[in-house]
mmCIF file with all atom_site columns, C-alpha atoms in Angstrom:
data_model
loop_
_atom_site.group_PDB
_atom_site.id
_atom_site.type_symbol
_atom_site.label_atom_id
_atom_site.label_alt_id
_atom_site.label_comp_id
_atom_site.label_asym_id
_atom_site.label_entity_id
_atom_site.label_seq_id
_atom_site.pdbx_PDB_ins_code
_atom_site.Cartn_x
_atom_site.Cartn_y
_atom_site.Cartn_z
_atom_site.occupancy
_atom_site.B_iso_or_equiv
_atom_site.pdbx_formal_charge
_atom_site.auth_seq_id
_atom_site.auth_comp_id
_atom_site.auth_asym_id
_atom_site.auth_atom_id
_atom_site.pdbx_PDB_model_num
ATOM 1  C CA . MET T 1 1  ? 17.383 2.199  5.639   1.00 91.00 ? 5  MET T CA 1
ATOM 2  C CA . LYS T 1 2  ? 17.132 5.975  6.291   1.00 95.00 ? 6  LYS T CA 1
ATOM 3  C CA . PRO T 1 3  ? 14.128 7.970  5.169   1.00 95.00 ? 7  PRO T CA 1
ATOM 4  C CA . VAL T 1 4  ? 13.771 10.285 2.892   1.00 97.00 ? 8  VAL T CA 1
ATOM 5  C CA . THR T 1 5  ? 11.171 13.639 3.507   1.00 97.00 ? 9  THR T CA 1
ATOM 6  C CA . MET T 1 6  ? 10.432 15.535 0.343   1.00 98.00 ? 10 MET T CA 1
ATOM 7  C CA . PHE T 1 7  ? 9.161  18.917 -0.139  1.00 98.00 ? 11 PHE T CA 1
ATOM 8  C CA . ILE T 1 8  ? 7.064  20.391 -3.157  1.00 98.00 ? 12 ILE T CA 1
ATOM 9  C CA . THR T 1 9  ? 4.205  22.508 -3.493  1.00 97.00 ? 13 THR T CA 1
ATOM 10 C CA . SER T 1 10 ? 1.227  21.122 -6.914  1.00 96.00 ? 14 SER T CA 1
ATOM 11 C CA . TRP T 1 11 ? 2.188  23.883 -8.611  1.00 97.00 ? 15 TRP T CA 1
ATOM 12 C CA . CYS T 1 12 ? 5.915  23.372 -9.063  1.00 97.00 ? 16 CYS T CA 1
ATOM 13 C CA . PRO T 1 13 ? 7.393  21.935 -12.117 1.00 97.00 ? 17 PRO T CA 1
ATOM 14 C CA . TYR T 1 14 ? 10.543 21.673 -10.940 1.00 98.00 ? 18 TYR T CA 1
ATOM 15 C CA . CYS T 1 15 ? 8.972  19.192 -8.422  1.00 98.00 ? 19 CYS T CA 1
ATOM 16 C CA . LYS T 1 16 ? 7.037  17.112 -11.274 1.00 98.00 ? 20 LYS T CA 1
ATOM 17 C CA . GLN T 1 17 ? 10.713 17.001 -12.862 1.00 97.00 ? 21 GLN T CA 1
ATOM 18 C CA . ALA T 1 18 ? 11.545 15.210 -9.185  1.00 98.00 ? 22 ALA T CA 1
ATOM 19 C CA . PHE T 1 19 ? 9.094  13.064 -9.806  1.00 98.00 ? 23 PHE T CA 1
ATOM 20 C CA . SER T 1 20 ? 9.235  12.108 -13.597 1.00 98.00 ? 24 SER T CA 1
ATOM 21 C CA . PHE T 1 21 ? 13.806 10.859 -12.933 1.00 98.00 ? 25 PHE T CA 1
ATOM 22 C CA . MET T 1 22 ? 12.503 8.767  -9.027  1.00 97.00 ? 26 MET T CA 1
ATOM 23 C CA . ASP T 1 23 ? 9.375  6.888  -11.500 1.00 97.00 ? 27 ASP T CA 1
ATOM 24 C CA . ALA T 1 24 ? 13.025 6.054  -13.757 1.00 98.00 ? 28 ALA T CA 1
ATOM 25 C CA . LEU T 1 25 ? 15.287 5.622  -11.288 1.00 97.00 ? 29 LEU T CA 1
ATOM 26 C CA . LYS T 1 26 ? 12.954 2.746  -9.200  1.00 96.00 ? 30 LYS T CA 1
ATOM 27 C CA . LYS T 1 27 ? 12.648 1.122  -12.795 1.00 97.00 ? 31 LYS T CA 1
ATOM 28 C CA . GLU T 1 28 ? 15.467 0.888  -13.657 1.00 96.00 ? 32 GLU T CA 1
ATOM 29 C CA . ASP T 1 29 ? 16.925 -0.041 -10.339 1.00 95.00 ? 33 ASP T CA 1
ATOM 30 C CA . PRO T 1 30 ? 14.335 -2.069 -7.674  1.00 94.00 ? 34 PRO T CA 1
ATOM 31 C CA . LYS T 1 31 ? 16.277 -1.459 -5.043  1.00 95.00 ? 35 LYS T CA 1
ATOM 32 C CA . TYR T 1 32 ? 14.992 2.334  -4.560  1.00 96.00 ? 36 TYR T CA 1
ATOM 33 C CA . SER T 1 33 ? 11.141 1.012  -4.593  1.00 94.00 ? 37 SER T CA 1
ATOM 34 C CA . ASP T 1 34 ? 11.977 0.121  -1.187  1.00 93.00 ? 38 ASP T CA 1
ATOM 35 C CA . ILE T 1 35 ? 12.945 3.815  -0.188  1.00 95.00 ? 39 ILE T CA 1
ATOM 36 C CA . ASP T 1 36 ? 10.237 4.932  2.455   1.00 92.00 ? 40 ASP T CA 1
ATOM 37 C CA . ILE T 1 37 ? 9.393  8.394  1.357   1.00 96.00 ? 41 ILE T CA 1
ATOM 38 C CA . LYS T 1 38 ? 7.801  11.238 2.656   1.00 97.00 ? 42 LYS T CA 1
ATOM 39 C CA . ILE T 1 39 ? 6.668  14.080 0.280   1.00 98.00 ? 43 ILE T CA 1
ATOM 40 C CA . ILE T 1 40 ? 5.112  17.029 2.454   1.00 98.00 ? 44 ILE T CA 1
ATOM 41 C CA . ASP T 1 41 ? 3.700  19.772 0.293   1.00 98.00 ? 45 ASP T CA 1
ATOM 42 C CA . GLU T 1 42 ? 4.111  22.964 1.995   1.00 96.00 ? 46 GLU T CA 1
ATOM 43 C CA . GLU T 1 43 ? 1.235  25.321 1.175   1.00 96.00 ? 47 GLU T CA 1
ATOM 44 C CA . LEU T 1 44 ? -1.310 21.653 1.930   1.00 97.00 ? 48 LEU T CA 1
ATOM 45 C CA . GLU T 1 45 ? 1.197  21.543 5.494   1.00 97.00 ? 49 GLU T CA 1
ATOM 46 C CA . PRO T 1 46 ? 2.956  24.776 6.980   1.00 95.00 ? 50 PRO T CA 1
ATOM 47 C CA . GLU T 1 47 ? 3.313  24.251 10.769  1.00 96.00 ? 51 GLU T CA 1
ATOM 48 C CA . ILE T 1 48 ? 5.656  20.875 9.468   1.00 95.00 ? 52 ILE T CA 1
ATOM 49 C CA . SER T 1 49 ? 7.364  22.941 6.223   1.00 94.00 ? 53 SER T CA 1
ATOM 50 C CA . LYS T 1 50 ? 8.308  25.786 9.712   1.00 94.00 ? 54 LYS T CA 1
ATOM 51 C CA . ASN T 1 51 ? 10.718 23.414 10.909  1.00 95.00 ? 55 ASN T CA 1
ATOM 52 C CA . TYR T 1 52 ? 12.865 22.944 8.081   1.00 95.00 ? 56 TYR T CA 1
ATOM 53 C CA . ASP T 1 53 ? 14.950 25.500 6.346   1.00 96.00 ? 57 ASP T CA 1
ATOM 54 C CA . TYR T 1 54 ? 14.732 25.096 2.973   1.00 96.00 ? 58 TYR T CA 1
ATOM 55 C CA . TYR T 1 55 ? 13.965 27.924 0.358   1.00 96.00 ? 59 TYR T CA 1
ATOM 56 C CA . TYR T 1 56 ? 13.048 25.933 -2.939  1.00 97.00 ? 60 TYR T CA 1
ATOM 57 C CA . VAL T 1 57 ? 11.093 23.358 -3.846  1.00 97.00 ? 61 VAL T CA 1
ATOM 58 C CA . PRO T 1 58 ? 11.600 20.433 -4.075  1.00 98.00 ? 62 PRO T CA 1
ATOM 59 C CA . THR T 1 59 ? 13.471 19.939 -1.285  1.00 98.00 ? 63 THR T CA 1
ATOM 60 C CA . TYR T 1 60 ? 14.928 16.232 0.494   1.00 98.00 ? 64 TYR T CA 1
ATOM 61 C CA . TYR T 1 61 ? 15.935 15.681 3.202   1.00 98.00 ? 65 TYR T CA 1
ATOM 62 C CA . VAL T 1 62 ? 17.507 12.339 4.825   1.00 97.00 ? 66 VAL T CA 1
ATOM 63 C CA . ASN T 1 63 ? 17.556 11.658 8.131   1.00 95.00 ? 67 ASN T CA 1
ATOM 64 C CA . ASN T 1 64 ? 17.254 14.965 8.677   1.00 94.00 ? 68 ASN T CA 1
ATOM 65 C CA . VAL T 1 65 ? 19.580 16.058 7.183   1.00 96.00 ? 69 VAL T CA 1
ATOM 66 C CA . LYS T 1 66 ? 19.339 18.490 3.879   1.00 97.00 ? 70 LYS T CA 1
ATOM 67 C CA . ILE T 1 67 ? 20.484 16.770 0.828   1.00 97.00 ? 71 ILE T CA 1
ATOM 68 C CA . HIS T 1 68 ? 19.280 18.593 -1.654  1.00 97.00 ? 72 HIS T CA 1
ATOM 69 C CA . GLU T 1 69 ? 16.972 21.533 -2.247  1.00 97.00 ? 73 GLU T CA 1
ATOM 70 C CA . GLY T 1 70 ? 15.981 23.428 -5.953  1.00 96.00 ? 74 GLY T CA 1
ATOM 71 C CA . VAL T 1 71 ? 15.975 22.188 -9.541  1.00 97.00 ? 75 VAL T CA 1
ATOM 72 C CA . PRO T 1 72 ? 16.904 18.625 -9.652  1.00 97.00 ? 76 PRO T CA 1
ATOM 73 C CA . THR T 1 73 ? 19.070 16.688 -12.163 1.00 97.00 ? 77 THR T CA 1
ATOM 74 C CA . LYS T 1 74 ? 18.330 12.425 -12.788 1.00 97.00 ? 78 LYS T CA 1
ATOM 75 C CA . ASP T 1 75 ? 22.219 12.466 -10.709 1.00 97.00 ? 79 ASP T CA 1
ATOM 76 C CA . ILE T 1 76 ? 21.173 14.143 -7.867  1.00 97.00 ? 80 ILE T CA 1
ATOM 77 C CA . VAL T 1 77 ? 17.517 12.345 -7.203  1.00 98.00 ? 81 VAL T CA 1
ATOM 78 C CA . LYS T 1 78 ? 19.976 8.356  -7.161  1.00 97.00 ? 82 LYS T CA 1
ATOM 79 C CA . ALA T 1 79 ? 21.955 10.295 -4.924  1.00 97.00 ? 83 ALA T CA 1
ATOM 80 C CA . VAL T 1 80 ? 19.737 10.943 -3.038  1.00 98.00 ? 84 VAL T CA 1
ATOM 81 C CA . PHE T 1 81 ? 18.070 7.391  -3.114  1.00 98.00 ? 85 PHE T CA 1
ATOM 82 C CA . GLU T 1 82 ? 21.979 5.930  -2.871  1.00 97.00 ? 86 GLU T CA 1
ATOM 83 C CA . GLU T 1 83 ? 21.815 7.851  0.571   1.00 97.00 ? 87 GLU T CA 1
ATOM 84 C CA . ALA T 1 84 ? 19.002 7.021  1.787   1.00 97.00 ? 88 ALA T CA 1
ATOM 85 C CA . LEU T 1 85 ? 19.908 3.075  1.221   1.00 96.00 ? 89 LEU T CA 1
ATOM 86 C CA . GLN T 1 86 ? 23.532 3.279  3.600   1.00 92.00 ? 90 GLN T CA 1
ATOM 87 C CA . SER T 1 87 ? 22.730 2.654  6.982   1.00 73.00 ? 91 SER T CA 1
#
């Protein structure tokens, strides 16, 4: 399983939406609950955030490869999860 890094801000409405999609997907399919997701608030951890190339949040990296940046959909979050499950 590949690690997932998610960049957020506390005030971002799309980040809140992404969390909602993540929770729904984990309830629909328990295999997604095993995915290790490191959540980084770019305002609280700028020293980490500045090492990654993105502009919008939420942004998902899987195994340090950017998979999605910006407004999420449930299908996009599912694609991130599926990529993380690939060996």
